[in-house]
PDB file of C-alpha atoms in Angstrom:
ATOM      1  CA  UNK V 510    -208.943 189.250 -10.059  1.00  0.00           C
ATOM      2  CA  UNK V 511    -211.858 189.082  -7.675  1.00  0.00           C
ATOM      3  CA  UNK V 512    -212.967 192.471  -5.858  1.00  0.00           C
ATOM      4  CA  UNK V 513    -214.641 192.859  -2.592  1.00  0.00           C
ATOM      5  CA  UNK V 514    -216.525 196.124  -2.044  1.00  0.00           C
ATOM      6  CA  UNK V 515    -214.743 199.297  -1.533  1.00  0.00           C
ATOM      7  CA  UNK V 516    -215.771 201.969   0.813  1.00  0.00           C
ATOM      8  CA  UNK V 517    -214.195 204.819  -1.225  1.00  0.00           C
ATOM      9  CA  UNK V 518    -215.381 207.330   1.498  1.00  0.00           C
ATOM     10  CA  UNK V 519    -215.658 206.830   5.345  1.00  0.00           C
ATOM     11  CA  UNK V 520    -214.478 208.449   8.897  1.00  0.00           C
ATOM     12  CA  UNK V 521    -213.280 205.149  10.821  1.00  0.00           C
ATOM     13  CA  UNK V 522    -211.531 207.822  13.069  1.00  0.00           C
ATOM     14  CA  UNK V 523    -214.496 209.089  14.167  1.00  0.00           C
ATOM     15  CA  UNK V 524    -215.435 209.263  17.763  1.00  0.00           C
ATOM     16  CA  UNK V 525    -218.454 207.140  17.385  1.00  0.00           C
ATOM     17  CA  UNK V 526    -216.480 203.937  16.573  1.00  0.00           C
ATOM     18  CA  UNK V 527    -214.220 204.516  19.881  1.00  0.00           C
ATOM     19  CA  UNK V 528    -215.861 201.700  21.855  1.00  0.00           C
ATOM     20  CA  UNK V 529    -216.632 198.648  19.262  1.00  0.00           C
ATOM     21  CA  UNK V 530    -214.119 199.060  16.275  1.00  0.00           C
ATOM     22  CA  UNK V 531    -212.902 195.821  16.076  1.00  0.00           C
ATOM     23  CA  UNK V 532    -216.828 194.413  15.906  1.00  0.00           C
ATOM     24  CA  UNK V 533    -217.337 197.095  13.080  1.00  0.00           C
ATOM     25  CA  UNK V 534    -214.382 196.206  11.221  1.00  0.00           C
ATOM     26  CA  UNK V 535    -215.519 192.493  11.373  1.00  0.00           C
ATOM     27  CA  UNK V 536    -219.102 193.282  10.054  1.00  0.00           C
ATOM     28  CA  UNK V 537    -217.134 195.231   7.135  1.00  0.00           C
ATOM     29  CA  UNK V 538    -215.228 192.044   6.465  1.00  0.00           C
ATOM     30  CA  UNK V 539    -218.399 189.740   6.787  1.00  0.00           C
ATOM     31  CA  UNK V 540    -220.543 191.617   4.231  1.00  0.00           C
ATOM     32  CA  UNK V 541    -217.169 191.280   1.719  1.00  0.00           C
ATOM     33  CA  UNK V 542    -215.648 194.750   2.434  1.00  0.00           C
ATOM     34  CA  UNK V 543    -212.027 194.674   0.921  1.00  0.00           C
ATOM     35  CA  UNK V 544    -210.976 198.257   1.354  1.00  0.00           C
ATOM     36  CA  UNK V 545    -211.972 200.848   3.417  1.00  0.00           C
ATOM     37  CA  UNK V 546    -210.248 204.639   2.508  1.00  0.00           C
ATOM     38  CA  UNK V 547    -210.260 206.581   5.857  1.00  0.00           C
ATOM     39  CA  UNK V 548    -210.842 210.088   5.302  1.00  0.00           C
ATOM     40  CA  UNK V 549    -210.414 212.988   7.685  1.00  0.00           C
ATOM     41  CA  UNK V 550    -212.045 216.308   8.450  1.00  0.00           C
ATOM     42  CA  UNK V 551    -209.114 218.216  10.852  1.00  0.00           C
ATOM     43  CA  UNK V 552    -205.620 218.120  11.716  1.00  0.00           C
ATOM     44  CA  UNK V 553    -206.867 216.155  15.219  1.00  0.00           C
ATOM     45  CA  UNK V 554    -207.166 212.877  13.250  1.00  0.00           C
ATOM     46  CA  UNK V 555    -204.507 212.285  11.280  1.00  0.00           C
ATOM     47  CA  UNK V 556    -202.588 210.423  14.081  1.00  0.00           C
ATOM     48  CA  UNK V 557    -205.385 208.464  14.268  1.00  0.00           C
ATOM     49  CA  UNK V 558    -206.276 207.384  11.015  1.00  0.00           C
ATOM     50  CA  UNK V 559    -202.388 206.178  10.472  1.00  0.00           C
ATOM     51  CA  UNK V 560    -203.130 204.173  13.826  1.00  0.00           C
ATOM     52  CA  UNK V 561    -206.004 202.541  12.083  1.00  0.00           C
ATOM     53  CA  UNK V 562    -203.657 201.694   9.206  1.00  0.00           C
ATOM     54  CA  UNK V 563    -200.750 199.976  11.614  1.00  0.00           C
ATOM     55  CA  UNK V 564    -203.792 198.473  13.356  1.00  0.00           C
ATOM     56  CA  UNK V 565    -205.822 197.198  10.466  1.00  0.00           C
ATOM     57  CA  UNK V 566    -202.716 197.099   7.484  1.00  0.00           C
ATOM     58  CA  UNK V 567    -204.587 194.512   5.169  1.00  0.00           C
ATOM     59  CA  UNK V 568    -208.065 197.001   5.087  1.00  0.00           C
ATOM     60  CA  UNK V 569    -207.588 200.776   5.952  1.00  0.00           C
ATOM     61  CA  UNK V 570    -206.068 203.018   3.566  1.00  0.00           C
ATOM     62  CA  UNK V 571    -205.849 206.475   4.936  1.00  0.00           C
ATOM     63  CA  UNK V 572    -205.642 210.043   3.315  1.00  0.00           C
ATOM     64  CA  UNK V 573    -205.404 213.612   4.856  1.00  0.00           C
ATOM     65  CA  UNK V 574    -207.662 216.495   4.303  1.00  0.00           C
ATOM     66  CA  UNK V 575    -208.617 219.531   6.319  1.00  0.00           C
ATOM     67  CA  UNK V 576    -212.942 220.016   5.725  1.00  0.00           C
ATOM     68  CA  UNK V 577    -214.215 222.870   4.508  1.00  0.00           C
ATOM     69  CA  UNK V 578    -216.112 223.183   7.922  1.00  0.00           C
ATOM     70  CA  UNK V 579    -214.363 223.174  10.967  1.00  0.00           C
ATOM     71  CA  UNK V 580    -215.797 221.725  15.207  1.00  0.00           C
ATOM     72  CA  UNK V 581    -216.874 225.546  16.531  1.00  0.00           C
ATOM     73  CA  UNK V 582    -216.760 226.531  19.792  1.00  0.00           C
ATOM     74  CA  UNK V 583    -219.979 224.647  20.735  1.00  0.00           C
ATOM     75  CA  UNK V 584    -221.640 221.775  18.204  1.00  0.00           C
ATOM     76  CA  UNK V 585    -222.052 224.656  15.733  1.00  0.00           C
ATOM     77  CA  UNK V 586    -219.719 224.022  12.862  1.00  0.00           C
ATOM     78  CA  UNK V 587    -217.818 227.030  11.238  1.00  0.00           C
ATOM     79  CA  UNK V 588    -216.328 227.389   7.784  1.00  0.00           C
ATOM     80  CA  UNK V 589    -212.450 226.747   7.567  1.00  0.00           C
ATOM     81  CA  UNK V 590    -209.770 229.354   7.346  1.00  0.00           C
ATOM     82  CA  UNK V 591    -206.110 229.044   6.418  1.00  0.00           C
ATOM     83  CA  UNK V 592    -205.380 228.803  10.345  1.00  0.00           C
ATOM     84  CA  UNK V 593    -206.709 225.347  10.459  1.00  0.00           C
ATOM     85  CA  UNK V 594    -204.137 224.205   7.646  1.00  0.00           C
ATOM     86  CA  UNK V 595    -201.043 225.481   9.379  1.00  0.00           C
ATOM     87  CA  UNK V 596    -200.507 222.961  11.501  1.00  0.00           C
ATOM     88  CA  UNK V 597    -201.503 219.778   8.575  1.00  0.00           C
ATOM     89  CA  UNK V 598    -199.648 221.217   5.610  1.00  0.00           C
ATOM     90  CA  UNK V 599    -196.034 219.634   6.858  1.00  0.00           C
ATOM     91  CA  UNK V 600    -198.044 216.436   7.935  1.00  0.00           C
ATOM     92  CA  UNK V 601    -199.171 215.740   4.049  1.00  0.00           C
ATOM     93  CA  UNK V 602    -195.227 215.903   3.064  1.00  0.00           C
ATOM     94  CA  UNK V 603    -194.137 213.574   5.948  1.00  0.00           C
ATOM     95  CA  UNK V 604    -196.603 211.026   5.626  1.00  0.00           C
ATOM     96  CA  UNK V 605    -196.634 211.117   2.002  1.00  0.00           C
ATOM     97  CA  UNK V 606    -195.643 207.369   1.516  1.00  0.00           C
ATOM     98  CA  UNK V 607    -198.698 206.537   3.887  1.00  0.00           C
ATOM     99  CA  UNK V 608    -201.103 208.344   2.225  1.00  0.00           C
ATOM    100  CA  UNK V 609    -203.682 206.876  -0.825  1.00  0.00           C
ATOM    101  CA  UNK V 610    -205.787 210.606  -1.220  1.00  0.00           C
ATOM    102  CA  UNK V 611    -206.123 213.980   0.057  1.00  0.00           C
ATOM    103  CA  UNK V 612    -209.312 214.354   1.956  1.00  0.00           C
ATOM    104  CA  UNK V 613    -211.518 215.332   2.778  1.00  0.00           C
ATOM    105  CA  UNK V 614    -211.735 218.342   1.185  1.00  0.00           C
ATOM    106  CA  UNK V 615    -213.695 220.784  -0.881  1.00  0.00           C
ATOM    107  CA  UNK V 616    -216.360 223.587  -0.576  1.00  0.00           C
ATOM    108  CA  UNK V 617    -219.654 223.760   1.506  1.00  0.00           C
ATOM    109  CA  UNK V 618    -221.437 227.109   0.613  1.00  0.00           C
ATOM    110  CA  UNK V 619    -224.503 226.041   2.534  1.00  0.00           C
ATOM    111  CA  UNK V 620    -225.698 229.681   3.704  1.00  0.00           C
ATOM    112  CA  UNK V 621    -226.044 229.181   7.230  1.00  0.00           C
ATOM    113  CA  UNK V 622    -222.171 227.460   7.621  1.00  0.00           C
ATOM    114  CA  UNK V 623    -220.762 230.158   4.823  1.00  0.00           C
ATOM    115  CA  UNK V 624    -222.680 233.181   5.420  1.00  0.00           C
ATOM    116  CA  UNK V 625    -220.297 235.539   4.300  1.00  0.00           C
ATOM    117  CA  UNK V 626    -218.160 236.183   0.979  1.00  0.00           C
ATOM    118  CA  UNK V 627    -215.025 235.974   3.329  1.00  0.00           C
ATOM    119  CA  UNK V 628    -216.260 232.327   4.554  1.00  0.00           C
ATOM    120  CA  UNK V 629    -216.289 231.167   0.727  1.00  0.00           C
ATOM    121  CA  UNK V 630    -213.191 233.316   0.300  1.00  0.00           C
ATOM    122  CA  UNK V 631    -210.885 231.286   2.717  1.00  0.00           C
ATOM    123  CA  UNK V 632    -212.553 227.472   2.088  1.00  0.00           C
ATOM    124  CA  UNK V 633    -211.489 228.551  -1.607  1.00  0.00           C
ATOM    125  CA  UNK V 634    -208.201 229.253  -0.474  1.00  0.00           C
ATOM    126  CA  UNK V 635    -208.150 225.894   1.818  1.00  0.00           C
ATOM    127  CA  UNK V 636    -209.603 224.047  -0.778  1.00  0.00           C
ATOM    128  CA  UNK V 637    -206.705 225.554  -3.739  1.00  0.00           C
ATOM    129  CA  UNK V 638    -203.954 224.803  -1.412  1.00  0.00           C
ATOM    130  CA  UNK V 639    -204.616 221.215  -0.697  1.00  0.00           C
ATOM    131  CA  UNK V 640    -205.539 220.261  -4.545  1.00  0.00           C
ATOM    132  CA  UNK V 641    -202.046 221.541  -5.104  1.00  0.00           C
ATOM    133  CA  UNK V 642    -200.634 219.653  -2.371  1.00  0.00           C
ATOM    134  CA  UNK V 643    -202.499 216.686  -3.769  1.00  0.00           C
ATOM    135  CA  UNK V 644    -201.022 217.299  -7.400  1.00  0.00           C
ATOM    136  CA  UNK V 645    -197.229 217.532  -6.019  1.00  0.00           C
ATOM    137  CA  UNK V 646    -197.296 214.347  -4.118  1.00  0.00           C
ATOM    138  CA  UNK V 647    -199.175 212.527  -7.424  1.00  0.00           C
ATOM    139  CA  UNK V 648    -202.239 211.763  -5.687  1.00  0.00           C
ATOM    140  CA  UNK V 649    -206.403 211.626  -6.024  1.00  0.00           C
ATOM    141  CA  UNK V 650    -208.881 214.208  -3.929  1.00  0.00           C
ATOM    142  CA  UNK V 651    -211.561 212.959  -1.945  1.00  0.00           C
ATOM    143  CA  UNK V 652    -213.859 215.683  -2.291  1.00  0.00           C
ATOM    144  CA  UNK V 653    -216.899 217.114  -0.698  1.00  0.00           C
ATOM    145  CA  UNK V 654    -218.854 219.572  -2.830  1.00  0.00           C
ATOM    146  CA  UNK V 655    -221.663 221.239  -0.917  1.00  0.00           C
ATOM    147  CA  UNK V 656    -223.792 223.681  -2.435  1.00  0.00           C
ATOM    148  CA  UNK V 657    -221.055 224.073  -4.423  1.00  0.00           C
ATOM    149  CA  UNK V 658    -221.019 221.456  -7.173  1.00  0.00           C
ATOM    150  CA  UNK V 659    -220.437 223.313  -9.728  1.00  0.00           C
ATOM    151  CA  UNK V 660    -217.819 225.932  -9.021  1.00  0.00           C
ATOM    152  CA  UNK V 661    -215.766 222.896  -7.086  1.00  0.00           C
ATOM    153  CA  UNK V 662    -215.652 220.704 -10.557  1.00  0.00           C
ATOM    154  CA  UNK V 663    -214.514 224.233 -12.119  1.00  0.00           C
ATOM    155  CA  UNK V 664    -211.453 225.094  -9.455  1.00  0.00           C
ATOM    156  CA  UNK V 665    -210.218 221.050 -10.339  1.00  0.00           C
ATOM    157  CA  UNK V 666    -210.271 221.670 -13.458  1.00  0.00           C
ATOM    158  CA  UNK V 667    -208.735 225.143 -13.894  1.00  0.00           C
ATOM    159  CA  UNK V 668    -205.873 223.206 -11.248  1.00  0.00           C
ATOM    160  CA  UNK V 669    -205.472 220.653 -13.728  1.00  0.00           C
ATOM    161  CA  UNK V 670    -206.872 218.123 -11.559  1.00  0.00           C
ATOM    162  CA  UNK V 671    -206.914 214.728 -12.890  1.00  0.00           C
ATOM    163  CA  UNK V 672    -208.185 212.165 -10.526  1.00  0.00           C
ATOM    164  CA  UNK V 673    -211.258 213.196  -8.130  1.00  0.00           C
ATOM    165  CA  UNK V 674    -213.588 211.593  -5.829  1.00  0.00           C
ATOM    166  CA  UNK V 675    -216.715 213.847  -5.438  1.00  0.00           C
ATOM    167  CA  UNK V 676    -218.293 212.093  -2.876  1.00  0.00           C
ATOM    168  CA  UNK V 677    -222.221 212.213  -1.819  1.00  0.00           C
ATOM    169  CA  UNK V 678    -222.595 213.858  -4.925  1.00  0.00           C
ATOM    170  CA  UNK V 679    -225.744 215.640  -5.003  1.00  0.00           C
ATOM    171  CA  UNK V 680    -225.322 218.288  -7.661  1.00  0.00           C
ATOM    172  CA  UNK V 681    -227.574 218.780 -11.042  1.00  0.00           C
ATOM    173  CA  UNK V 682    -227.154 215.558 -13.544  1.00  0.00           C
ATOM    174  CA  UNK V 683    -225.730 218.053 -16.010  1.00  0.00           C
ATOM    175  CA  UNK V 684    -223.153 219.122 -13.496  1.00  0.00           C
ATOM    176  CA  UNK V 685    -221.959 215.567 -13.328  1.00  0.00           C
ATOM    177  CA  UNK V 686    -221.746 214.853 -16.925  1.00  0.00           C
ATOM    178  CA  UNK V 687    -219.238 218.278 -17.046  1.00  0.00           C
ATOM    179  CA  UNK V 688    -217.100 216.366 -13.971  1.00  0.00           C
ATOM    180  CA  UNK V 689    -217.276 212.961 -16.330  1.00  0.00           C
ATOM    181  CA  UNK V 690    -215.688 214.704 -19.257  1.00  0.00           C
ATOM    182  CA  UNK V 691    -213.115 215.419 -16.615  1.00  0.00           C
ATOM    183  CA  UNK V 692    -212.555 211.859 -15.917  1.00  0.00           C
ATOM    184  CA  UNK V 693    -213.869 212.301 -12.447  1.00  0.00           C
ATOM    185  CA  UNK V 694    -215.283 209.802 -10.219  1.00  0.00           C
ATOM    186  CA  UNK V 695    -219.440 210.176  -8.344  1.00  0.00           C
ATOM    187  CA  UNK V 696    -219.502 208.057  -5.153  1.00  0.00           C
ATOM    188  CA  UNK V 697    -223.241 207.887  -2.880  1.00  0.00           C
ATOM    189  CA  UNK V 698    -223.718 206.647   0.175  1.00  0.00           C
ATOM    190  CA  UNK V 699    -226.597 204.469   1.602  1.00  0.00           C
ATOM    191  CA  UNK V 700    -228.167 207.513   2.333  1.00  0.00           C
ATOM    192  CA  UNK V 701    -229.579 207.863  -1.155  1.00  0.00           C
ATOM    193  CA  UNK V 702    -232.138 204.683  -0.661  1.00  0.00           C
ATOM    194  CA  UNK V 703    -233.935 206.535   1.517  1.00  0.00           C
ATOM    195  CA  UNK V 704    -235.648 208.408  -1.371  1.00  0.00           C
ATOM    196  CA  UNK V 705    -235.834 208.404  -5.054  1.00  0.00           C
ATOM    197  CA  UNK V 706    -234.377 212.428  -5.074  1.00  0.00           C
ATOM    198  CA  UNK V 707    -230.914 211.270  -6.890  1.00  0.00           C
ATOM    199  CA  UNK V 708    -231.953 208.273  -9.003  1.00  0.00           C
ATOM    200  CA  UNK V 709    -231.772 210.682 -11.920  1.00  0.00           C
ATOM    201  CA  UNK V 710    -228.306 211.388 -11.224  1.00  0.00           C
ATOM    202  CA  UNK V 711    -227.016 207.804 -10.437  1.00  0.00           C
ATOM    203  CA  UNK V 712    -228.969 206.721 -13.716  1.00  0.00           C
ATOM    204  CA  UNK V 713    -227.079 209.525 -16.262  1.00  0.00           C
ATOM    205  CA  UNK V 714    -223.509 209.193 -14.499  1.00  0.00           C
ATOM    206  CA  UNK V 715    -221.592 206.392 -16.136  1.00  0.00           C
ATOM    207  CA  UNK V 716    -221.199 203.352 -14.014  1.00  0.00           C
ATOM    208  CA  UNK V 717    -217.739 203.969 -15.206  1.00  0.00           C
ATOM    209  CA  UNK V 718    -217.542 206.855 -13.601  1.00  0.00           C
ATOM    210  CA  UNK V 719    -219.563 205.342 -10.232  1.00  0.00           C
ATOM    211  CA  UNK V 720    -218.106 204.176  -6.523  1.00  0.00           C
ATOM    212  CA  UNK V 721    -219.452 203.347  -3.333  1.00  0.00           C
ATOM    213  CA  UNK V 722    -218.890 205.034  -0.085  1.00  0.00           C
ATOM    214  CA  UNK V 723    -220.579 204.819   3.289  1.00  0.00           C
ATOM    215  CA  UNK V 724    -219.633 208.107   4.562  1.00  0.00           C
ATOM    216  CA  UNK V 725    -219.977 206.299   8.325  1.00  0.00           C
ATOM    217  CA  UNK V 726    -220.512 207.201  10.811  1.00  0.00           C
ATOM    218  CA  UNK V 727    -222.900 209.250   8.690  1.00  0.00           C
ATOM    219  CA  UNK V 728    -225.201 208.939   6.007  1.00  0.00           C
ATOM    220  CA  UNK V 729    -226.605 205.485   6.807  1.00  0.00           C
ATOM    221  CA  UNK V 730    -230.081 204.009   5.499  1.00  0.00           C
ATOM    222  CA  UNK V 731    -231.483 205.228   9.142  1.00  0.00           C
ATOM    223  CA  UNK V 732    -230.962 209.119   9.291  1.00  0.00           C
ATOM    224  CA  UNK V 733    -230.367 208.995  13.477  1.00  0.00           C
ATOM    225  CA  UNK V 734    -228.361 205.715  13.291  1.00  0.00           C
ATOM    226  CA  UNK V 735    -224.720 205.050  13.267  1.00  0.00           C
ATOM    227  CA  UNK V 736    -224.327 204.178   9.812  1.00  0.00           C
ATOM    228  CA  UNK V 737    -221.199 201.520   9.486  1.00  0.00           C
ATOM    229  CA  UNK V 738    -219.156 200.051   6.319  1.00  0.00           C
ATOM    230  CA  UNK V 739    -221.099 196.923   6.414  1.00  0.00           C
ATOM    231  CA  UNK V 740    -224.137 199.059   4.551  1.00  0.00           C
ATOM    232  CA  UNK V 741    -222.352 199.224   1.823  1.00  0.00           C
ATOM    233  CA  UNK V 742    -224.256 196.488   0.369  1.00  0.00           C
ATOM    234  CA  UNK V 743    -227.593 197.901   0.239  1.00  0.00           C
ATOM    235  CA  UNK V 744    -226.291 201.234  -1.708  1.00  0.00           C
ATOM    236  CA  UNK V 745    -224.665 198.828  -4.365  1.00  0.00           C
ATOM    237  CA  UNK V 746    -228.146 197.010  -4.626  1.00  0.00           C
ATOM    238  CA  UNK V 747    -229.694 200.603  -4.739  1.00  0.00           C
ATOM    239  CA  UNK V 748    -227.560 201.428  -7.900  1.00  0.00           C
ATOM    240  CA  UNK V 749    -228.002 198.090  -9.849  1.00  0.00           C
ATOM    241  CA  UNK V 750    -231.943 198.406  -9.408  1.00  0.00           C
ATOM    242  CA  UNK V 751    -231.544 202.213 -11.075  1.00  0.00           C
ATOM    243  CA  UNK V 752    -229.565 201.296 -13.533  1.00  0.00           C
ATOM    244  CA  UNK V 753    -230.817 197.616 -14.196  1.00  0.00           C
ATOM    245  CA  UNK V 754    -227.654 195.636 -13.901  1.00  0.00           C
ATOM    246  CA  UNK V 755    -226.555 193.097 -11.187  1.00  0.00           C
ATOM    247  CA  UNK V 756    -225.231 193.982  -7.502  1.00  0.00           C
ATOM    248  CA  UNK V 757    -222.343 192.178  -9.024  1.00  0.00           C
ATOM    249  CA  UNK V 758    -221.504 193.896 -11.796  1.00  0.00           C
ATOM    250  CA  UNK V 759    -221.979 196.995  -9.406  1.00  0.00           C
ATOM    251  CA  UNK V 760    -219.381 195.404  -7.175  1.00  0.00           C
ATOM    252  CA  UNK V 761    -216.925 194.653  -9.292  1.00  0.00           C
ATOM    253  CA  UNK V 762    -216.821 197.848 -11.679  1.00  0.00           C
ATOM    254  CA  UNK V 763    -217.182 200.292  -9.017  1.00  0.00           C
ATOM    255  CA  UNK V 764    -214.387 198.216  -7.207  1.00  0.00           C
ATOM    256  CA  UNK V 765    -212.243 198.537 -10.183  1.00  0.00           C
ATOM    257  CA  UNK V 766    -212.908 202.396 -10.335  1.00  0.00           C
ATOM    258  CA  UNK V 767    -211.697 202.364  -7.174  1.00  0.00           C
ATOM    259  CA  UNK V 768    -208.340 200.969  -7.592  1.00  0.00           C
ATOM    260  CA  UNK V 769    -207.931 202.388 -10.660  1.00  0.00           C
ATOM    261  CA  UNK V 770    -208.838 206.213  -9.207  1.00  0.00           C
ATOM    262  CA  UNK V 771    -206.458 205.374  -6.246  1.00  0.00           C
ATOM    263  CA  UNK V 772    -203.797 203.434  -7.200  1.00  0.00           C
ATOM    264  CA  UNK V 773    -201.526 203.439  -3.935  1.00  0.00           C
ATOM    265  CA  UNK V 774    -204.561 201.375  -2.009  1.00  0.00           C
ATOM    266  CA  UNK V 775    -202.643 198.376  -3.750  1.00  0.00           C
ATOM    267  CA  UNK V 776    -199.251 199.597  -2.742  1.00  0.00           C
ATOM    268  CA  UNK V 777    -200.877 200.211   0.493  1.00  0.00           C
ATOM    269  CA  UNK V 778    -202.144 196.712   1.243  1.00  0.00           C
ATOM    270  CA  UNK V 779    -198.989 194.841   0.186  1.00  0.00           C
ATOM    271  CA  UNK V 780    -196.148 196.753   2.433  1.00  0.00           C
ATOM    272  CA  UNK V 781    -197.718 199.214   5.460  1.00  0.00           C
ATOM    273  CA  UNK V 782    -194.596 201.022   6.817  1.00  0.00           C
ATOM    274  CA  UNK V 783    -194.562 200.371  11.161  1.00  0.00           C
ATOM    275  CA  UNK V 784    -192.876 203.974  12.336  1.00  0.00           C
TER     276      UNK V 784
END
């Protein structure tokens, strides 16, 4: 079977894609995107991400997840509490047949957004919920592990978490190899070209073990430009120059890691529901 790329890791319901989507999309397709797994941050977007999927059936896969950081009041952000998963928890059981992954979630103990042991406290208790929300409707986490590498690996594991998607991975090398002997799954973003700060990482973690992600709007080549799906090809050239293989051979097995981590993208792509 030939693979396209897949963008295991992206925010096409963002508000910064509100005006040209359809040229975005078509850049995606150009560059030989074949899958693009919408993520979310809060409740807000879920409507919106399973609009994307009616809109776009043949390319957006969407999952759920509440963030461990939350919009504040102004454009602070705030660390979540189990207020902001009322209101998605009934959404993950409705839209089950829809969904390919819950995410994005995880932990973000950065000190200024989780100042207090009551901050880490609830995203804990956010972050347990929805792994066992994830684990009775049989699917994968898309997972963001912020200052927190380590004890997030940990809480999947003592969950009995299976398949995992630690995206923009940025954790210690020997971290990583602790979250491979858990069969989970390192995605980067073409953020990482911009330096040479995690070609340690990428070079240790199995390419096995290895997707690609854009992380878009975010996380681009260009720190204070829209970053877009379509720059997914220079983070695949990235990792074949580290590890000294082919963008090919980067395509294709990281492709196949994809669809093998989340196996309802396939379901997905063949029958979209239209209510």
């Amino acid at each position: 079977m030939e693979f396209g790329f897949v963008d295991c890791h992206c925010h096409l319901s963002a508000r910064e894609f509100e005006e040209d989507l359809d040229d975005v999309i078509q850049r995606a397709v150009e560059a030989g995107v074949q899958t693009l797994i919408t993520v979310t941050e809060e409740v807000g977007e879920f409507d919106r991400v399973l609009q994307l999927q009616k809109r776009y059936p043949d390319l957006v896969a969407p999952g759920f997840g509440v963030h461990p950081l939350q919009a504040g009041g102004s454009s602070q952000c705030r660390s979540v509490n189990l207020q902001d998963l009322d209101a998605a928890m009934p959404l993950f059981y409705q839209h089950r047949e829809r969904l390919v992954a819950v995410g994005e979630i995880g932990l973000d103990f950065t000190p200024w957004f989780a100042p207090t042991r009551q901050n880490r406290d609830d995203q804990m208790s956010v972050f347990i919920k929805q792994l066992q929300v994830a684990k009775e409707l049989d699917l994968p986490v898309n997972v963001h592990s912020r200052s927190a590498a380590q004890v997030t690996i940990a809480t999947m594991r003592e969950h009995g978490v299976q398949r995992a998607l630690l995206h923009n991975f940025a954790g210690k090398p020997s971290v990583a190899l602790e979250g491979v002997k858990d069969g989970y799954v390192f995605s980067f973003p073409p953020a990482v070209c911009r330096n040479t700060q995690r070609d340690k990482l990428i070079r240790q973690i199995p390419l096995e073990h290895i997707c690609l992600e854009t992380d878009s709007p975010s996380l681009g080549l260009n720190k204070h430009e829209r970053n877009e799906p379509s720059s997914i090809t220079s983070v695949c050239k990235y990792i074949a120059d580290i590890k000294g293989l082919t963008p090919q051979m980067v395509q294709v097995v990281t492709a196949h890691n994809a669809y093998r981590l989340f196996p309802r993208v396939k379901q997905q792509l063949q029958t979209v529901p239209q209510s």
